[in-house]
Amino acid sequence: MRTRDELGFTTLAIRTGHHRTPEGEHGEPIFTTSSYVFTSAREAAARFAGDESGNIYSRFTNPTVTAFEERLAVMEGGECCVATASGMSAILILCMGLLKAGDRILSSRSIFGSTTILFNKYLSRFGIETSYVPLADLDAWEEAIGPDTRLLFLETPSNPLTEMVDIRALADLAHSRGCLLVVDNCFCTPALQRPLALGADLVMHSATKYLDGQGRCVGGAVVGDRKLVGEEIFGVLRTAGPAMSPFNAWVFLKGLETLELRMLAHSCNAQVLAGWLREQPGVIEVHYPGLDSHPQHRLVGDQQRTGGGIVAFEVRGGREAAWRVIDSTRLLSITANLGDTKTTLTHPATTTHGRLTDEERKSAGIGEGLIRIAVGLEDIEDIEADLARGLATL
Ligand SMILES: Cc1ncc(COP(=O)(O)O)c(C=O)c1O
């Protein structure tokens, strides 16, 4: 029999984490229990003291959640995973677990809007300040690392402009200056990109996106080594409790099983759509890693297996024109979520990045004419036809 390490990615995504109970169930069970029964007071004491492994209380130990954690950890190539109630709470407990007052975060300026607000408005109240640099500018990262910088944070590709950075180069830089590198791997997922293998210390996810894949549940995760994730970050989860529900964990477990197939299919549709958009009148620019015009296109095929499923494009005529294109669709869903079999589209300047100041939005490069499409798995001709109606009016 082959060892666990020799199994393929999708085999691991389907088979890891399910420890069959004496009932012999084939599908993963959902453990809807808040606590667990001990066989004796001695056993309870040993579990609470950490001398014996086993379930205690579902804020921090639940077999369905653990199954999801084991599966995602293997897929990301990490030792340990902690599942959370949302992607944002994954970032929150990561920062609470690893940083203290006086520490600084150095972040890409092209990150999800709520992450910027978490850093600027909330973490700053506790003495953790954040500085920002352009994602792809390695010199800027190097210059901005100061004596108190502890953590480098980025998304690659970024939301919504799909900019990319060389993860390996940034990991080397981070380590040479005593910092940790954290990658939000939401857009690629481990099916397309494995940041830990490239030197990143931690990967985080909004499981809400492609890990689910059908827009049903909100959840998050952090993956990394036993010390950082299994002890420091898990400690915050155990104490503060932004835990993933067992039902959501079960949905994500099912999502992981088809992740690779879906990511490749999303990528195929997105590649065709990006090429098509480039030819449309009224479209000024298309942002998609799979296009040879993308500034970091060289990273596709190596760091990142395909261009991924997200395409952003700018139309002539600013907000009014962008809203007209969005409002002319009949099939696509106007919603800010992404990573769904259904194609979704949104106007980042007034939705995902709407709570940023004008200055923050400008420095993140998010203009009023920008539209983000998370390309779903519908027939590509239908997606194009739905967009063509609005584009024809520009
Ligand atoms: C790149 C990225 N990271 C993090 C998040 C936050 O995840 P959640 O909505 O699950 O809290 C999002 C949500 O849209 C996202 O797009």
Short mmCIF file of C-alpha atoms and ligand atoms in Angstrom, two decimals:
data_model
loop_
_atom_site.label_atom_id
_atom_site.label_comp_id
_atom_site.label_asym_id
_atom_site.label_seq_id
_atom_site.Cartn_x
_atom_site.Cartn_y
_atom_site.Cartn_z
CA MET A 1 0.00 0.00 0.00
CA ARG A 2 1.23 3.48 -0.80
CA THR A 3 2.01 5.78 2.09
CA ARG A 4 -0.08 8.86 2.75
CA ASP A 5 2.61 11.11 1.27
CA GLU A 6 2.52 9.27 -2.07
CA LEU A 7 -1.18 9.80 -2.67
CA GLY A 8 -2.25 12.38 -5.22
CA PHE A 9 -3.72 15.78 -4.32
CA THR A 10 -7.33 14.95 -5.14
CA THR A 11 -7.13 11.52 -3.50
CA LEU A 12 -6.03 13.28 -0.31
CA ALA A 13 -8.81 15.86 -0.74
CA ILE A 14 -11.35 13.04 -0.88
CA ARG A 15 -9.97 10.61 1.67
CA THR A 16 -8.16 12.56 4.41
CA GLY A 17 -9.70 13.29 7.79
CA HIS A 18 -12.55 10.81 8.01
CA HIS A 19 -11.93 8.40 10.88
CA ARG A 20 -14.82 5.97 10.48
CA THR A 21 -16.87 5.36 13.62
CA PRO A 22 -18.04 1.88 14.73
CA GLU A 23 -21.25 2.56 12.73
CA GLY A 24 -19.25 2.04 9.53
CA GLU A 25 -20.60 5.16 7.78
CA HIS A 26 -19.25 5.88 4.31
CA GLY A 27 -19.98 9.63 4.33
CA GLU A 28 -18.42 11.92 6.91
CA PRO A 29 -20.78 12.35 9.89
CA ILE A 30 -21.75 15.75 11.33
CA PHE A 31 -21.14 15.76 15.08
CA THR A 32 -23.82 18.05 16.47
CA THR A 33 -22.72 18.06 20.08
CA SER A 34 -21.44 20.90 22.21
CA SER A 35 -19.60 18.72 24.73
CA TYR A 36 -18.25 15.18 25.18
CA VAL A 37 -18.63 12.59 27.92
CA PHE A 38 -15.58 11.31 29.79
CA THR A 39 -15.38 7.80 31.16
CA SER A 40 -14.11 9.09 34.50
CA ALA A 41 -13.09 12.22 36.41
CA ARG A 42 -9.48 11.15 35.89
CA GLU A 43 -9.94 11.08 32.12
CA ALA A 44 -11.62 14.51 32.19
CA ALA A 45 -8.71 15.96 34.18
CA ALA A 46 -6.15 14.42 31.82
CA ARG A 47 -7.90 15.86 28.74
CA PHE A 48 -8.22 19.34 30.24
CA ALA A 49 -4.57 19.24 31.30
CA GLY A 50 -3.58 18.24 27.77
CA ASP A 51 -2.01 14.99 29.00
CA GLU A 52 -4.40 12.92 26.88
CA SER A 53 -5.75 13.79 23.46
CA GLY A 54 -9.48 13.69 22.76
CA ASN A 55 -12.57 15.83 22.50
CA ILE A 56 -13.53 18.23 25.27
CA TYR A 57 -15.91 20.93 24.08
CA SER A 58 -16.93 21.96 20.56
CA ARG A 59 -15.60 25.52 20.82
CA PHE A 60 -12.21 23.95 20.13
CA THR A 61 -12.63 20.21 19.52
CA ASN A 62 -15.26 18.76 17.21
CA PRO A 63 -14.62 15.69 15.02
CA THR A 64 -16.27 17.15 11.91
CA VAL A 65 -14.29 20.36 12.25
CA THR A 66 -11.13 18.35 12.94
CA ALA A 67 -11.75 16.32 9.77
CA PHE A 68 -11.87 19.56 7.76
CA GLU A 69 -8.71 20.82 9.49
CA GLU A 70 -6.81 17.60 8.77
CA ARG A 71 -7.88 17.58 5.14
CA LEU A 72 -7.02 21.23 4.45
CA ALA A 73 -3.68 20.94 6.28
CA VAL A 74 -2.66 18.03 4.05
CA MET A 75 -3.80 19.85 0.92
CA GLU A 76 -1.82 22.98 1.83
CA GLY A 77 1.18 20.89 2.88
CA GLY A 78 1.07 22.20 6.48
CA GLU A 79 1.43 20.40 9.80
CA CYS A 80 -1.59 21.97 11.42
CA CYS A 81 -4.82 23.80 10.61
CA VAL A 82 -7.22 25.78 12.79
CA ALA A 83 -10.72 26.31 11.38
CA THR A 84 -12.63 29.49 12.20
CA ALA A 85 -16.08 31.02 11.89
CA SER A 86 -15.06 33.22 8.94
CA GLY A 87 -12.05 34.28 6.92
CA MET A 88 -11.89 37.53 8.88
CA SER A 89 -11.78 35.72 12.21
CA ALA A 90 -8.93 33.60 10.82
CA ILE A 91 -6.94 36.81 10.26
CA LEU A 92 -7.97 38.16 13.66
CA ILE A 93 -6.83 35.12 15.66
CA LEU A 94 -3.68 34.87 13.60
CA CYS A 95 -2.76 38.43 14.60
CA MET A 96 -3.86 37.96 18.21
CA GLY A 97 -1.88 34.76 18.48
CA LEU A 98 1.36 36.04 17.00
CA LEU A 99 1.56 39.79 17.68
CA LYS A 100 1.74 42.08 20.69
CA ALA A 101 1.51 45.85 21.25
CA GLY A 102 4.44 47.57 19.56
CA ASP A 103 4.72 45.00 16.77
CA ARG A 104 4.10 46.12 13.19
CA ILE A 105 2.46 44.43 10.22
CA LEU A 106 3.78 45.16 6.75
CA SER A 107 1.01 44.46 4.27
CA SER A 108 0.39 44.56 0.58
CA ARG A 109 -1.83 47.56 -0.14
CA SER A 110 -3.97 45.36 -2.41
CA ILE A 111 -5.90 43.31 0.11
CA PHE A 112 -9.53 42.66 0.92
CA GLY A 113 -11.25 45.82 2.24
CA SER A 114 -12.25 44.37 5.63
CA THR A 115 -8.69 43.19 6.22
CA THR A 116 -7.47 46.78 5.80
CA ILE A 117 -10.12 48.00 8.24
CA LEU A 118 -9.22 45.28 10.75
CA PHE A 119 -5.58 46.38 10.58
CA ASN A 120 -6.13 50.17 10.51
CA LYS A 121 -9.12 50.69 12.76
CA TYR A 122 -9.09 47.81 15.22
CA LEU A 123 -5.61 46.33 15.65
CA SER A 124 -4.19 49.86 15.91
CA ARG A 125 -6.27 50.35 19.09
CA PHE A 126 -4.18 47.61 20.66
CA GLY A 127 -0.86 49.10 19.61
CA ILE A 128 -0.33 47.08 16.42
CA GLU A 129 0.28 49.40 13.47
CA THR A 130 0.30 48.47 9.79
CA SER A 131 2.19 49.94 6.83
CA TYR A 132 1.40 49.21 3.21
CA VAL A 133 3.46 48.61 0.08
CA PRO A 134 2.62 47.84 -3.55
CA LEU A 135 2.27 44.05 -3.76
CA ALA A 136 4.65 43.36 -6.63
CA ASP A 137 7.42 45.79 -5.64
CA LEU A 138 10.01 43.67 -3.80
CA ASP A 139 12.27 46.69 -3.22
CA ALA A 140 9.43 48.51 -1.49
CA TRP A 141 8.87 45.51 0.83
CA GLU A 142 12.56 45.41 1.66
CA GLU A 143 12.76 49.15 2.40
CA ALA A 144 9.61 49.18 4.53
CA ILE A 145 10.65 46.39 6.93
CA GLY A 146 11.55 48.04 10.21
CA PRO A 147 12.93 46.77 13.53
CA ASP A 148 9.42 46.14 14.89
CA THR A 149 7.99 44.48 11.78
CA ARG A 150 6.92 40.95 12.72
CA LEU A 151 4.56 39.91 9.99
CA LEU A 152 4.33 40.36 6.22
CA PHE A 153 0.79 39.92 4.88
CA LEU A 154 -0.42 39.56 1.30
CA GLU A 155 -2.90 38.10 -1.12
CA THR A 156 -1.63 36.75 -4.41
CA PRO A 157 -3.40 37.17 -6.74
CA SER A 158 -4.87 40.22 -5.08
CA ASN A 159 -8.49 41.20 -4.76
CA PRO A 160 -9.75 42.59 -7.11
CA LEU A 161 -6.87 43.51 -9.47
CA THR A 162 -5.24 40.05 -9.58
CA GLU A 163 -1.72 41.44 -9.05
CA MET A 164 0.83 38.79 -8.05
CA VAL A 165 4.12 38.61 -6.21
CA ASP A 166 6.93 36.08 -6.18
CA ILE A 167 6.17 34.26 -2.90
CA ARG A 168 9.55 32.54 -2.71
CA ALA A 169 11.45 35.83 -3.04
CA LEU A 170 9.30 37.46 -0.38
CA ALA A 171 9.62 34.49 1.97
CA ASP A 172 13.42 34.70 1.69
CA LEU A 173 13.28 38.42 2.41
CA ALA A 174 10.93 37.96 5.38
CA HIS A 175 13.13 35.30 6.95
CA SER A 176 16.34 37.24 6.41
CA ARG A 177 14.77 40.05 8.51
CA GLY A 178 13.22 37.84 11.19
CA CYS A 179 9.63 38.22 9.99
CA LEU A 180 6.84 35.74 9.24
CA LEU A 181 5.18 35.63 5.84
CA VAL A 182 1.40 35.15 5.74
CA VAL A 183 -0.40 34.46 2.45
CA ASP A 184 -4.15 34.76 2.02
CA ASN A 185 -4.61 31.90 -0.48
CA CYS A 186 -8.27 32.54 -1.07
CA PHE A 187 -8.11 33.24 -4.80
CA CYS A 188 -5.96 30.24 -5.79
CA THR A 189 -6.59 27.63 -3.10
CA PRO A 190 -4.06 24.80 -2.69
CA ALA A 191 -5.34 23.29 -5.95
CA LEU A 192 -3.48 26.03 -7.85
CA GLN A 193 -0.88 27.39 -5.42
CA ARG A 194 0.79 26.07 -2.26
CA PRO A 195 2.49 29.01 -0.51
CA LEU A 196 3.97 26.90 2.31
CA ALA A 197 6.01 24.90 -0.21
CA LEU A 198 7.32 28.24 -1.52
CA GLY A 199 8.51 29.30 1.93
CA ALA A 200 5.50 31.11 3.45
CA ASP A 201 5.04 30.47 7.18
CA LEU A 202 1.26 30.64 7.27
CA VAL A 203 -1.62 30.37 4.85
CA MET A 204 -5.07 31.67 5.62
CA HIS A 205 -8.39 31.14 3.90
CA SER A 206 -11.84 32.47 3.61
CA ALA A 207 -13.38 29.00 3.23
CA THR A 208 -16.52 30.89 2.23
CA LYS A 209 -15.08 31.14 -1.26
CA TYR A 210 -13.72 28.30 -3.40
CA LEU A 211 -13.28 25.79 -0.55
CA ASP A 212 -17.06 25.71 -0.25
CA GLY A 213 -17.48 26.35 -3.95
CA GLN A 214 -21.24 26.77 -3.99
CA GLY A 215 -21.79 29.87 -1.85
CA ARG A 216 -23.46 28.15 1.09
CA CYS A 217 -21.46 28.76 4.28
CA VAL A 218 -19.10 31.27 5.89
CA GLY A 219 -15.86 29.95 7.37
CA GLY A 220 -12.10 30.38 7.53
CA ALA A 221 -8.85 28.63 8.35
CA VAL A 222 -5.18 29.15 9.15
CA VAL A 223 -2.58 26.54 8.15
CA GLY A 224 1.06 26.32 9.24
CA ASP A 225 3.34 24.53 11.66
CA ARG A 226 2.50 22.97 15.00
CA LYS A 227 4.06 25.73 17.08
CA LEU A 228 2.51 28.80 15.40
CA VAL A 229 -0.85 27.30 14.46
CA GLY A 230 -1.27 24.31 16.77
CA GLU A 231 -0.20 26.24 19.89
CA GLU A 232 -0.25 30.05 19.52
CA ILE A 233 -3.20 30.52 17.17
CA PHE A 234 -5.17 27.53 18.45
CA GLY A 235 -4.78 29.00 21.95
CA VAL A 236 -6.69 32.13 20.89
CA LEU A 237 -9.40 30.08 19.21
CA ARG A 238 -9.80 27.92 22.31
CA THR A 239 -10.07 30.97 24.56
CA ALA A 240 -11.88 33.53 22.41
CA GLY A 241 -14.00 31.04 20.46
CA PRO A 242 -14.57 32.18 16.85
CA ALA A 243 -15.08 28.52 15.96
CA MET A 244 -16.38 26.91 12.77
CA SER A 245 -19.70 25.11 13.17
CA PRO A 246 -19.73 21.33 12.50
CA PHE A 247 -22.35 21.75 9.78
CA ASN A 248 -20.22 24.31 7.96
CA ALA A 249 -17.16 22.08 8.36
CA TRP A 250 -19.10 19.24 6.72
CA VAL A 251 -20.06 21.46 3.77
CA PHE A 252 -16.42 22.52 3.36
CA LEU A 253 -15.26 18.88 3.57
CA LYS A 254 -17.52 18.09 0.63
CA GLY A 255 -16.25 21.20 -1.18
CA LEU A 256 -12.62 20.13 -0.81
CA GLU A 257 -13.35 16.83 -2.57
CA THR A 258 -14.07 18.59 -5.88
CA LEU A 259 -11.72 21.55 -5.38
CA GLU A 260 -9.12 20.65 -7.98
CA LEU A 261 -11.70 19.82 -10.66
CA ARG A 262 -13.58 23.04 -10.01
CA MET A 263 -10.49 25.27 -9.89
CA LEU A 264 -9.32 23.97 -13.26
CA ALA A 265 -12.80 24.46 -14.76
CA HIS A 266 -13.11 28.00 -13.27
CA SER A 267 -9.69 28.79 -14.73
CA CYS A 268 -10.64 27.56 -18.23
CA ASN A 269 -13.77 29.72 -18.29
CA ALA A 270 -11.92 32.74 -16.86
CA GLN A 271 -9.13 32.46 -19.42
CA VAL A 272 -11.63 32.47 -22.30
CA LEU A 273 -13.66 35.30 -20.78
CA ALA A 274 -10.58 37.47 -20.17
CA GLY A 275 -9.52 37.10 -23.81
CA TRP A 276 -13.04 37.91 -24.96
CA LEU A 277 -13.35 40.97 -22.72
CA ARG A 278 -10.12 42.34 -24.13
CA GLU A 279 -11.80 42.55 -27.54
CA GLN A 280 -14.94 44.36 -26.36
CA PRO A 281 -15.48 48.05 -27.13
CA GLY A 282 -15.65 50.20 -24.00
CA VAL A 283 -13.28 47.91 -22.05
CA ILE A 284 -10.11 49.84 -21.26
CA GLU A 285 -8.17 47.18 -19.39
CA VAL A 286 -8.53 43.52 -18.37
CA HIS A 287 -6.74 42.24 -15.26
CA TYR A 288 -6.17 38.49 -15.44
CA PRO A 289 -2.97 36.58 -14.61
CA GLY A 290 -3.46 34.22 -17.55
CA LEU A 291 -3.20 37.04 -20.12
CA ASP A 292 0.28 37.71 -21.50
CA SER A 293 -0.38 41.43 -20.89
CA HIS A 294 -0.53 40.83 -17.10
CA PRO A 295 2.62 42.29 -15.46
CA GLN A 296 3.35 39.11 -13.47
CA HIS A 297 2.18 36.63 -16.12
CA ARG A 298 5.53 34.79 -15.82
CA LEU A 299 4.42 33.43 -12.42
CA VAL A 300 1.56 31.49 -14.02
CA GLY A 301 2.44 27.86 -14.64
CA ASP A 302 5.15 27.92 -12.00
CA GLN A 303 4.12 29.53 -8.71
CA GLN A 304 0.47 29.44 -9.66
CA ARG A 305 -0.74 26.59 -11.87
CA THR A 306 -3.32 28.55 -13.95
CA GLY A 307 -4.67 32.11 -14.11
CA GLY A 308 -7.42 31.29 -11.60
CA GLY A 309 -11.10 32.16 -11.71
CA ILE A 310 -11.17 35.92 -11.06
CA VAL A 311 -11.17 38.52 -13.81
CA ALA A 312 -11.37 42.28 -13.24
CA PHE A 313 -11.91 44.80 -16.01
CA GLU A 314 -12.26 48.53 -16.35
CA VAL A 315 -14.84 50.17 -18.54
CA ARG A 316 -14.76 53.65 -20.02
CA GLY A 317 -17.24 56.00 -18.30
CA GLY A 318 -16.54 55.38 -14.59
CA ARG A 319 -19.16 54.36 -12.07
CA GLU A 320 -22.17 55.12 -14.26
CA ALA A 321 -20.89 52.87 -17.06
CA ALA A 322 -19.80 50.08 -14.69
CA TRP A 323 -23.18 50.05 -12.96
CA ARG A 324 -24.91 49.96 -16.39
CA VAL A 325 -22.94 46.85 -17.38
CA ILE A 326 -23.73 45.20 -14.04
CA ASP A 327 -27.42 46.12 -14.14
CA SER A 328 -27.82 44.85 -17.72
CA THR A 329 -27.04 41.26 -16.73
CA ARG A 330 -29.91 38.81 -16.32
CA LEU A 331 -28.06 35.57 -15.58
CA LEU A 332 -25.00 36.56 -13.56
CA SER A 333 -25.47 37.26 -9.86
CA ILE A 334 -24.79 40.75 -8.53
CA THR A 335 -23.15 39.78 -5.26
CA ALA A 336 -19.85 40.42 -3.56
CA ASN A 337 -19.08 36.78 -2.84
CA LEU A 338 -16.78 34.80 -5.11
CA GLY A 339 -15.70 31.22 -5.69
CA ASP A 340 -19.15 29.89 -6.57
CA THR A 341 -20.28 27.67 -9.44
CA LYS A 342 -22.56 30.62 -10.28
CA THR A 343 -20.75 33.57 -11.86
CA THR A 344 -20.85 36.63 -9.61
CA LEU A 345 -20.00 40.22 -10.38
CA THR A 346 -19.49 43.27 -8.26
CA HIS A 347 -18.38 46.91 -8.34
CA PRO A 348 -15.47 46.88 -5.84
CA ALA A 349 -15.35 50.67 -5.34
CA THR A 350 -18.85 50.69 -3.81
CA THR A 351 -19.03 47.19 -2.30
CA THR A 352 -16.01 45.14 -1.14
CA HIS A 353 -13.81 48.24 -0.92
CA GLY A 354 -16.59 50.78 -0.26
CA ARG A 355 -15.63 51.34 3.41
CA LEU A 356 -12.10 52.43 2.51
CA THR A 357 -11.29 56.12 2.36
CA ASP A 358 -10.92 57.66 -1.12
CA GLU A 359 -7.18 57.79 -0.50
CA GLU A 360 -6.96 54.11 0.50
CA ARG A 361 -9.03 53.09 -2.54
CA LYS A 362 -6.89 55.18 -4.84
CA SER A 363 -3.65 53.73 -3.52
CA ALA A 364 -5.11 50.21 -3.92
CA GLY A 365 -5.74 51.10 -7.60
CA ILE A 366 -9.49 50.58 -7.42
CA GLY A 367 -11.18 52.92 -9.88
CA GLU A 368 -14.87 53.72 -10.38
CA GLY A 369 -14.99 51.92 -13.73
CA LEU A 370 -13.71 48.61 -12.32
CA ILE A 371 -15.87 45.47 -12.32
CA ARG A 372 -14.81 42.17 -10.73
CA ILE A 373 -16.12 38.90 -12.08
CA ALA A 374 -15.72 35.60 -10.27
CA VAL A 375 -16.18 33.36 -13.24
CA GLY A 376 -18.44 30.41 -12.49
CA LEU A 377 -18.97 27.11 -14.21
CA GLU A 378 -21.89 28.01 -16.48
CA ASP A 379 -21.40 27.65 -20.24
CA ILE A 380 -18.96 30.36 -21.25
CA GLU A 381 -21.13 31.49 -24.20
CA ASP A 382 -23.94 32.31 -21.75
CA ILE A 383 -21.63 34.34 -19.51
CA GLU A 384 -20.33 36.31 -22.49
CA ALA A 385 -23.84 36.94 -23.87
CA ASP A 386 -25.00 38.25 -20.49
CA LEU A 387 -22.13 40.75 -20.34
CA ALA A 388 -22.35 41.71 -24.02
CA ARG A 389 -25.74 43.35 -23.46
CA GLY A 390 -24.35 46.03 -21.11
CA LEU A 391 -21.03 46.40 -22.90
CA ALA A 392 -22.87 47.19 -26.14
CA THR A 393 -24.27 50.35 -24.51
CA LEU A 394 -20.87 51.84 -23.70
C1 LIG B 1 -9.28 37.59 -0.23
C2 LIG B 1 -10.21 37.53 0.93
N1 LIG B 1 -9.73 37.32 2.15
C3 LIG B 1 -10.54 37.27 3.24
C4 LIG B 1 -11.90 37.45 3.13
C5 LIG B 1 -12.75 37.40 4.37
O1 LIG B 1 -13.45 36.21 4.44
P1 LIG B 1 -14.88 36.01 5.15
O2 LIG B 1 -15.86 36.78 4.34
O3 LIG B 1 -15.08 34.53 5.10
O4 LIG B 1 -14.77 36.54 6.52
C6 LIG B 1 -12.45 37.67 1.86
C7 LIG B 1 -13.91 37.83 1.73
O5 LIG B 1 -14.44 38.23 0.73
C8 LIG B 1 -11.59 37.72 0.73
O6 LIG B 1 -12.07 37.95 -0.50
#
